[in-house]
């Protein structure tokens, strides 16, 4: 049970406070409602580039990292297709330093050509290190294009290509900030051993003067319902043949999401899962196989992926996967199998909520999608799933015409 | 414009020592009960690693510990553990290895029962063994494509040259042992090398008693004498470049053999290391990432061994900047050795490290790690008071002294790949 308080400033900033007595640390987490999905098609990778820029100095504070480190703190951030999240962890006695820093960069950045150039270089290096120079590195670029024909989920967070990042200019950067980075589009969570009164006072002190800005009304292109099986084979310099099956599924916390999550577990989480047992342990067709969901806010993907054993063909894999799925659909799970995946879910959830940082991040995300209260109600949605409801959703999701499949053919003979 | 808030320095941290239960005179169980919510984590630590045993064989043996008994196949074992929401993990390190078990306290016995049953009757079934070797070979091939792996491996092989850990691994090595070798390792090494256990979780006293009973076979058989003489010495400067034609990036791994926390210079060196390459605002990060944009990340650190330790610098950079990066690193070393650091920068690193100490003590899992990090070297939590004092007392001169004494190029190993 995670307790918290909520209040909203007049400029629209939503604030959550989670009191945790037994920690010497404070966490300040700021979630901005902007992700790769909000980018323009010819300006992808921007939300992530912007995340980097946020560390390059704000309007009144030239250096972000310096003051925070002096206060004994650490900061980091991540960008996804849906959100950009920033967090600071520091000794509780120095909470104000983090609030001072976060509020100033919410107010405005110190836009400079030098900062832009440096971060563009860093991001391009990241692109190369994590995507271009890794075996299977561009899989998600290809798979997303295959699964999403219209929706901005069709490009990954890092960006479609290096060129779009390289040609970003300062005016575009400023426009992006004004559009997305204001109190109305942000959720702030503070966690640590404090009292609500002092937190309210501090948040007012640092954040209340920030102008509300314009509310960003998202209206993304809808992805049309998929009604045909899509496949693509690409050749790459990789030692093993790989595969990705992507099934469309409901967005996070929408109806059917929880069932989809458990379906992915039953199919491919761990050694006792259906796919692992049959295709790996029993038949040796694959050297690795697993299933998981991406957790995106809009229509998402349930993925089955892995690598083929040396003497397995894609044709053979196809036959066996669809046969297994068919068997999965014919008979409902027995109680034992369902209990297993629910128990595993519960263990994972409990562990994920041990630290104050994870709690602060989760509270913000849950607040954005549904409500922060949902963090305590979430397990019920899983616990009440029956073999019948799981089977019904399996039938909706695990259809061939709901699937996009990518095969990666090894060039190395 | 709001005024910068006052920054408060950290003088003290309240560390929580776990309860110590003597399973035998020499083998303790450390137990932390508070703040774990509904969760539990049990670690069984063995004093054997890839330095004193063959790395491939030991890795394989640990990986297959739960892969089957004469009566139960892997699937049945895993299903039993899974059913109660249990997870387990095995890790083989340089000098120690561990089995970790996770779950919710309400399923404590139900998870541990199949774990112990599988572990004590481990039989290394042939089909599981063959599957594992196959997968390992595939992974090996994939890794050979990654410059970071190639560089890391070459670095370790050179640093530990002359030891069994330092020998070059080839794909053929995976075919040179069989399940009988693993059974041998299991009976003569693993079962005999139990060192200590840690438990985090709000369990009852009687459950601790039962756990002690379950561990009896390990405590009764513990007798393996660790080769405590392993303290490699590298005196020569060496440069290795493994070119990879189509690579867009190069990976750099540099370093040398140094020491561990029992050494008198350890704390001062750690401070200098942090300033040099151990945090986001370090000299290396500022120069190589922020200033020159060569890399997404560069860092340095000190890995501790039982009787020794090694210093490393690592990064991935644009291939055409490989040599320039190595030169830039060298230049940063020279600067640190010859130019006294400013008070501001010193203050920054002090506060960062003290903040890190706090941050790494947040919650029972971190607390236990803290405690064990001192226990392993025959120290106790009082070490951290000494640590805080030394960090607060660091001077620019001492930083320079550490750099001069320990960062010279004479015995630096420089590996790059890509």
CSV table of C-alpha atoms in Angstrom, one decimal, chain B residues 25-341:
chain,number,residue,atom,x,y,z
B,25,UNK,CA,31.5,-21.1,13.9
B,26,UNK,CA,32.8,-20.0,10.6
B,27,UNK,CA,29.7,-19.6,8.5
B,28,UNK,CA,27.3,-16.8,9.3
B,29,UNK,CA,23.8,-16.0,8.2
B,30,UNK,CA,23.2,-12.2,8.1
B,31,UNK,CA,19.5,-11.2,8.4
B,32,UNK,CA,17.8,-7.8,7.9
B,33,UNK,CA,14.2,-7.8,8.8
B,34,UNK,CA,13.0,-4.2,8.3
B,35,UNK,CA,11.6,-2.2,5.4
B,36,UNK,CA,11.4,-5.1,3.0
B,37,UNK,CA,7.6,-5.0,2.7
B,38,UNK,CA,6.2,-8.3,1.6
B,39,UNK,CA,9.4,-9.4,-0.1
B,40,UNK,CA,12.3,-11.7,0.8
B,41,UNK,CA,15.7,-12.3,-0.8
B,42,UNK,CA,18.1,-15.1,0.2
B,43,UNK,CA,21.7,-15.2,-1.0
B,44,UNK,CA,23.9,-18.2,-0.7
B,45,UNK,CA,27.5,-17.2,-1.3
B,46,UNK,CA,30.3,-19.6,-2.3
B,47,UNK,CA,34.0,-18.8,-2.2
B,48,UNK,CA,34.8,-20.0,-5.6
B,49,UNK,CA,35.0,-18.1,-8.8
B,50,UNK,CA,36.4,-18.1,-12.3
B,51,UNK,CA,39.8,-17.2,-11.1
B,52,UNK,CA,40.4,-20.4,-9.1
B,53,UNK,CA,38.3,-22.7,-11.2
B,54,UNK,CA,37.9,-23.0,-15.0
B,55,UNK,CA,35.6,-20.2,-16.1
B,56,UNK,CA,33.5,-22.2,-18.6
B,57,UNK,CA,33.1,-25.2,-16.5
B,58,UNK,CA,32.2,-23.3,-13.3
B,59,UNK,CA,29.8,-21.1,-15.2
B,60,UNK,CA,28.1,-24.2,-16.7
B,61,UNK,CA,27.9,-26.0,-13.4
B,62,UNK,CA,26.3,-23.1,-11.7
B,63,UNK,CA,23.9,-22.5,-14.6
B,64,UNK,CA,22.7,-26.1,-14.4
B,65,UNK,CA,22.3,-26.4,-10.6
B,66,UNK,CA,18.5,-26.3,-11.0
B,67,UNK,CA,18.3,-28.1,-14.3
B,68,UNK,CA,17.3,-31.5,-13.0
B,69,UNK,CA,17.7,-34.3,-10.5
B,70,UNK,CA,17.5,-38.0,-11.0
B,71,UNK,CA,13.8,-37.8,-10.1
B,72,UNK,CA,12.7,-34.4,-11.5
B,73,UNK,CA,13.3,-32.6,-14.8
B,74,UNK,CA,14.1,-28.9,-15.0
B,75,UNK,CA,10.5,-28.2,-16.1
B,76,UNK,CA,9.0,-29.7,-13.0
B,77,UNK,CA,11.4,-28.0,-10.7
B,78,UNK,CA,10.9,-24.6,-12.4
B,79,UNK,CA,7.1,-25.0,-12.4
B,80,UNK,CA,7.1,-25.7,-8.6
B,81,UNK,CA,9.2,-22.6,-8.0
B,82,UNK,CA,7.2,-20.5,-10.4
B,83,UNK,CA,3.9,-21.6,-9.0
B,84,UNK,CA,4.6,-19.8,-5.8
B,85,UNK,CA,5.9,-16.7,-7.5
B,86,UNK,CA,9.6,-17.5,-6.8
B,87,UNK,CA,12.6,-16.4,-8.9
B,88,UNK,CA,16.2,-17.5,-8.6
B,89,UNK,CA,19.4,-16.3,-10.1
B,90,UNK,CA,23.0,-17.6,-10.2
B,91,UNK,CA,26.0,-15.5,-10.6
B,92,UNK,CA,29.6,-16.6,-11.1
B,93,UNK,CA,32.2,-13.9,-10.2
B,94,UNK,CA,35.9,-13.7,-10.2
B,95,UNK,CA,36.4,-15.0,-6.7
B,96,UNK,CA,32.9,-15.8,-5.4
B,97,UNK,CA,29.6,-17.1,-6.7
B,98,UNK,CA,26.1,-16.7,-5.5
B,99,UNK,CA,22.7,-18.2,-5.7
B,100,UNK,CA,19.9,-15.7,-5.1
B,101,UNK,CA,16.3,-16.6,-4.4
B,102,UNK,CA,13.4,-14.0,-4.4
B,103,UNK,CA,9.8,-14.1,-3.6
B,104,UNK,CA,7.1,-12.9,-1.2
B,105,UNK,CA,7.4,-13.8,2.5
B,106,UNK,CA,4.1,-15.6,2.4
B,107,UNK,CA,5.5,-18.1,0.1
B,108,UNK,CA,8.9,-18.5,1.8
B,109,UNK,CA,8.9,-22.3,2.5
B,110,UNK,CA,6.9,-23.1,-0.6
B,111,UNK,CA,9.7,-21.5,-2.7
B,112,UNK,CA,12.7,-22.8,-0.8
B,113,UNK,CA,11.5,-26.4,-0.8
B,114,UNK,CA,11.9,-27.1,-4.5
B,115,UNK,CA,15.1,-24.9,-4.5
B,116,UNK,CA,16.9,-27.0,-2.0
B,117,UNK,CA,15.6,-30.2,-3.3
B,118,UNK,CA,16.9,-29.4,-6.8
B,119,UNK,CA,20.2,-28.0,-5.6
B,120,UNK,CA,21.1,-30.9,-3.3
B,121,UNK,CA,20.2,-33.5,-6.0
B,122,UNK,CA,21.7,-31.7,-9.0
B,123,UNK,CA,22.4,-34.2,-11.7
B,124,UNK,CA,23.3,-32.1,-14.7
B,125,UNK,CA,21.1,-34.0,-17.2
B,126,UNK,CA,22.8,-34.6,-20.6
B,127,UNK,CA,20.1,-32.9,-22.7
B,128,UNK,CA,20.2,-29.8,-20.5
B,129,UNK,CA,24.0,-29.7,-20.7
B,130,UNK,CA,24.0,-30.0,-24.5
B,131,UNK,CA,21.4,-27.2,-24.8
B,132,UNK,CA,23.4,-25.0,-22.5
B,133,UNK,CA,26.6,-25.5,-24.5
B,134,UNK,CA,24.8,-24.8,-27.7
B,135,UNK,CA,23.4,-21.5,-26.4
B,136,UNK,CA,26.7,-20.5,-24.9
B,137,UNK,CA,28.4,-21.0,-28.3
B,138,UNK,CA,25.8,-18.9,-30.0
B,139,UNK,CA,26.2,-16.2,-27.4
B,140,UNK,CA,29.9,-16.3,-27.8
B,141,UNK,CA,29.5,-15.8,-31.6
B,142,UNK,CA,27.3,-12.8,-31.1
B,143,UNK,CA,29.6,-11.3,-28.5
B,144,UNK,CA,32.5,-11.6,-30.9
B,145,UNK,CA,30.7,-9.0,-33.0
B,146,UNK,CA,30.6,-6.5,-30.2
B,147,UNK,CA,33.6,-4.3,-29.8
B,148,UNK,CA,32.9,-3.7,-26.1
B,149,UNK,CA,33.0,-7.5,-25.5
B,150,UNK,CA,36.2,-8.0,-27.6
B,151,UNK,CA,38.0,-5.2,-25.8
B,152,UNK,CA,36.8,-6.3,-22.3
B,153,UNK,CA,37.9,-9.9,-22.9
B,154,UNK,CA,41.3,-8.9,-24.3
B,155,UNK,CA,41.8,-6.6,-21.4
B,156,UNK,CA,41.1,-9.3,-18.8
B,157,UNK,CA,43.1,-11.9,-20.6
B,158,UNK,CA,46.1,-9.6,-20.6
B,159,UNK,CA,45.7,-8.4,-17.0
B,160,UNK,CA,45.3,-12.0,-15.7
B,161,UNK,CA,47.9,-13.5,-18.0
B,162,UNK,CA,49.4,-16.6,-16.6
B,163,UNK,CA,46.3,-17.6,-14.6
B,164,UNK,CA,43.5,-19.9,-15.7
B,165,UNK,CA,41.2,-16.9,-15.9
B,166,UNK,CA,43.5,-15.1,-18.2
B,167,UNK,CA,43.7,-17.7,-20.9
B,168,UNK,CA,42.1,-17.0,-24.3
B,169,UNK,CA,38.7,-18.6,-24.8
B,170,UNK,CA,38.0,-20.0,-28.2
B,171,UNK,CA,34.8,-21.6,-29.5
B,172,UNK,CA,36.4,-25.0,-29.3
B,173,UNK,CA,36.8,-24.8,-25.6
B,174,UNK,CA,33.1,-25.2,-25.2
B,175,UNK,CA,33.4,-28.8,-26.6
B,176,UNK,CA,36.2,-29.8,-24.3
B,177,UNK,CA,34.3,-30.8,-21.2
B,178,UNK,CA,31.2,-32.9,-20.4
B,179,UNK,CA,28.6,-33.3,-17.6
B,180,UNK,CA,31.0,-35.6,-15.6
B,181,UNK,CA,33.3,-32.6,-15.3
B,182,UNK,CA,30.4,-30.6,-13.9
B,183,UNK,CA,29.4,-33.3,-11.4
B,184,UNK,CA,33.0,-33.3,-10.3
B,185,UNK,CA,33.0,-29.5,-9.8
B,186,UNK,CA,29.7,-29.7,-8.0
B,187,UNK,CA,30.8,-32.3,-5.5
B,188,UNK,CA,34.4,-31.2,-5.0
B,189,UNK,CA,34.0,-27.5,-5.3
B,190,UNK,CA,30.5,-26.0,-5.0
B,191,UNK,CA,29.2,-28.2,-2.2
B,192,UNK,CA,32.4,-27.6,-0.2
B,193,UNK,CA,32.8,-23.8,-0.7
B,194,UNK,CA,29.8,-22.4,1.1
B,195,UNK,CA,31.0,-19.1,2.7
B,196,UNK,CA,28.0,-17.2,4.1
B,197,UNK,CA,24.3,-16.4,3.6
B,198,UNK,CA,22.3,-13.2,3.6
B,199,UNK,CA,18.5,-12.9,4.1
B,200,UNK,CA,16.3,-9.9,3.8
B,201,UNK,CA,12.7,-10.2,4.8
B,202,UNK,CA,10.2,-10.1,7.6
B,203,UNK,CA,10.3,-13.8,8.4
B,204,UNK,CA,9.7,-15.5,11.7
B,205,UNK,CA,12.3,-17.0,14.1
B,206,UNK,CA,11.2,-20.5,13.4
B,207,UNK,CA,11.6,-20.0,9.7
B,208,UNK,CA,15.2,-19.0,10.4
B,209,UNK,CA,15.6,-22.3,12.3
B,210,UNK,CA,14.2,-24.3,9.4
B,211,UNK,CA,16.5,-22.4,7.0
B,212,UNK,CA,19.5,-23.3,9.1
B,213,UNK,CA,18.5,-26.9,8.9
B,214,UNK,CA,18.1,-26.7,5.2
B,215,UNK,CA,21.7,-25.3,4.9
B,216,UNK,CA,23.2,-28.1,7.1
B,217,UNK,CA,24.5,-30.1,4.2
B,218,UNK,CA,26.5,-27.1,3.0
B,219,UNK,CA,27.7,-26.1,6.4
B,220,UNK,CA,28.8,-29.6,7.2
B,221,UNK,CA,30.7,-30.0,4.0
B,222,UNK,CA,32.4,-26.6,3.9
B,223,UNK,CA,36.2,-27.1,3.8
B,224,UNK,CA,37.5,-25.7,0.5
B,225,UNK,CA,40.7,-23.7,1.0
B,226,UNK,CA,40.8,-20.8,-1.3
B,227,UNK,CA,44.0,-20.0,-3.0
B,228,UNK,CA,44.5,-16.9,-1.1
B,229,UNK,CA,47.8,-16.2,-2.8
B,230,UNK,CA,46.2,-14.9,-5.9
B,231,UNK,CA,47.6,-11.4,-6.3
B,232,UNK,CA,48.7,-10.8,-9.9
B,233,UNK,CA,51.4,-8.3,-10.6
B,234,UNK,CA,51.7,-6.4,-13.9
B,235,UNK,CA,54.6,-4.3,-14.4
B,236,UNK,CA,54.8,-3.7,-18.1
B,237,UNK,CA,53.2,-1.1,-20.3
B,238,UNK,CA,51.3,-2.9,-23.1
B,239,UNK,CA,49.3,-1.7,-26.0
B,240,UNK,CA,46.9,-4.0,-27.9
B,241,UNK,CA,44.7,-3.0,-30.9
B,242,UNK,CA,42.2,-5.4,-32.3
B,243,UNK,CA,41.0,-3.9,-35.5
B,244,UNK,CA,37.5,-4.6,-36.8
B,245,UNK,CA,37.1,-3.4,-40.3
B,246,UNK,CA,33.4,-2.4,-40.6
B,247,UNK,CA,33.1,-1.1,-37.2
B,248,UNK,CA,31.7,2.4,-36.7
B,249,UNK,CA,32.9,2.5,-33.2
B,250,UNK,CA,35.9,1.5,-31.1
B,251,UNK,CA,35.9,0.2,-27.6
B,252,UNK,CA,38.7,1.2,-25.3
B,253,UNK,CA,39.7,-0.6,-22.1
B,254,UNK,CA,42.7,0.6,-20.1
B,255,UNK,CA,44.0,-0.2,-16.7
B,256,UNK,CA,46.4,-1.9,-14.3
B,257,UNK,CA,46.5,-4.1,-11.2
B,258,UNK,CA,46.2,-2.1,-8.0
B,259,UNK,CA,44.6,-3.0,-4.6
B,260,UNK,CA,41.4,-3.3,-2.5
B,261,UNK,CA,39.9,-1.5,0.4
B,262,UNK,CA,42.3,-3.0,2.9
B,263,UNK,CA,45.1,-0.9,1.4
B,264,UNK,CA,46.0,2.4,3.1
B,265,UNK,CA,45.6,4.4,-0.1
B,266,UNK,CA,42.3,2.9,-1.1
B,267,UNK,CA,40.0,5.7,0.1
B,268,UNK,CA,42.2,8.5,-1.2
B,269,UNK,CA,42.6,6.7,-4.5
B,270,UNK,CA,38.8,6.3,-4.7
B,271,UNK,CA,38.4,10.0,-4.3
B,272,UNK,CA,41.0,10.7,-7.0
B,273,UNK,CA,39.3,8.1,-9.3
B,274,UNK,CA,35.9,9.7,-8.8
B,275,UNK,CA,37.3,13.1,-9.8
B,276,UNK,CA,39.1,11.6,-12.7
B,277,UNK,CA,36.4,9.4,-14.2
B,278,UNK,CA,34.0,8.1,-11.6
B,279,UNK,CA,31.0,10.4,-12.0
B,280,UNK,CA,29.1,12.5,-14.5
B,281,UNK,CA,31.1,15.6,-13.9
B,282,UNK,CA,34.5,13.9,-14.0
B,283,UNK,CA,37.5,15.0,-15.9
B,284,UNK,CA,37.0,12.2,-18.5
B,285,UNK,CA,33.3,12.9,-19.0
B,286,UNK,CA,33.9,16.7,-19.3
B,287,UNK,CA,36.6,16.3,-21.8
B,288,UNK,CA,35.7,13.3,-23.9
B,289,UNK,CA,31.9,13.5,-23.8
B,290,UNK,CA,31.0,17.1,-23.2
B,291,UNK,CA,33.9,19.0,-24.7
B,292,UNK,CA,34.8,16.8,-27.6
B,293,UNK,CA,31.6,14.7,-28.2
B,294,UNK,CA,33.7,11.6,-28.9
B,295,UNK,CA,31.6,9.3,-26.8
B,296,UNK,CA,28.2,8.7,-25.2
B,297,UNK,CA,30.0,7.5,-22.0
B,298,UNK,CA,33.4,7.2,-20.5
B,299,UNK,CA,34.3,6.2,-17.0
B,300,UNK,CA,36.9,4.7,-14.6
B,301,UNK,CA,36.8,2.5,-11.6
B,302,UNK,CA,38.5,0.1,-9.2
B,303,UNK,CA,37.4,-3.5,-9.0
B,304,UNK,CA,38.3,-5.2,-5.7
B,305,UNK,CA,39.6,-8.7,-5.4
B,306,UNK,CA,40.2,-10.6,-2.3
B,307,UNK,CA,43.9,-9.9,-2.2
B,308,UNK,CA,44.3,-7.3,-4.9
B,309,UNK,CA,42.3,-5.1,-7.3
B,310,UNK,CA,42.4,-3.5,-10.7
B,311,UNK,CA,41.9,-0.1,-12.1
B,312,UNK,CA,40.1,0.4,-15.4
B,313,UNK,CA,39.1,3.1,-17.8
B,314,UNK,CA,36.5,2.2,-20.4
B,315,UNK,CA,34.6,3.9,-23.3
B,316,UNK,CA,33.1,3.4,-26.7
B,317,UNK,CA,34.1,6.1,-29.2
B,318,UNK,CA,33.9,7.0,-32.9
B,319,UNK,CA,36.4,4.8,-34.6
B,320,UNK,CA,38.2,7.7,-36.2
B,321,UNK,CA,38.7,9.2,-32.7
B,322,UNK,CA,40.2,6.0,-31.2
B,323,UNK,CA,43.8,7.2,-30.9
B,324,UNK,CA,42.7,10.8,-30.2
B,325,UNK,CA,40.7,9.5,-27.2
B,326,UNK,CA,43.6,7.4,-25.9
B,327,UNK,CA,45.8,10.5,-26.2
B,328,UNK,CA,43.1,12.7,-24.5
B,329,UNK,CA,42.9,10.3,-21.6
B,330,UNK,CA,46.7,10.4,-21.3
B,331,UNK,CA,46.5,14.1,-21.3
B,332,UNK,CA,44.0,14.1,-18.5
B,333,UNK,CA,46.2,12.0,-16.4
B,334,UNK,CA,49.1,14.4,-17.0
B,335,UNK,CA,46.9,17.3,-16.0
B,336,UNK,CA,45.9,15.6,-12.8
B,337,UNK,CA,49.5,14.7,-12.0
B,338,UNK,CA,50.8,18.2,-12.6
B,339,UNK,CA,48.1,20.8,-11.9
B,340,UNK,CA,46.7,21.1,-8.4
B,341,UNK,CA,42.9,20.8,-8.4
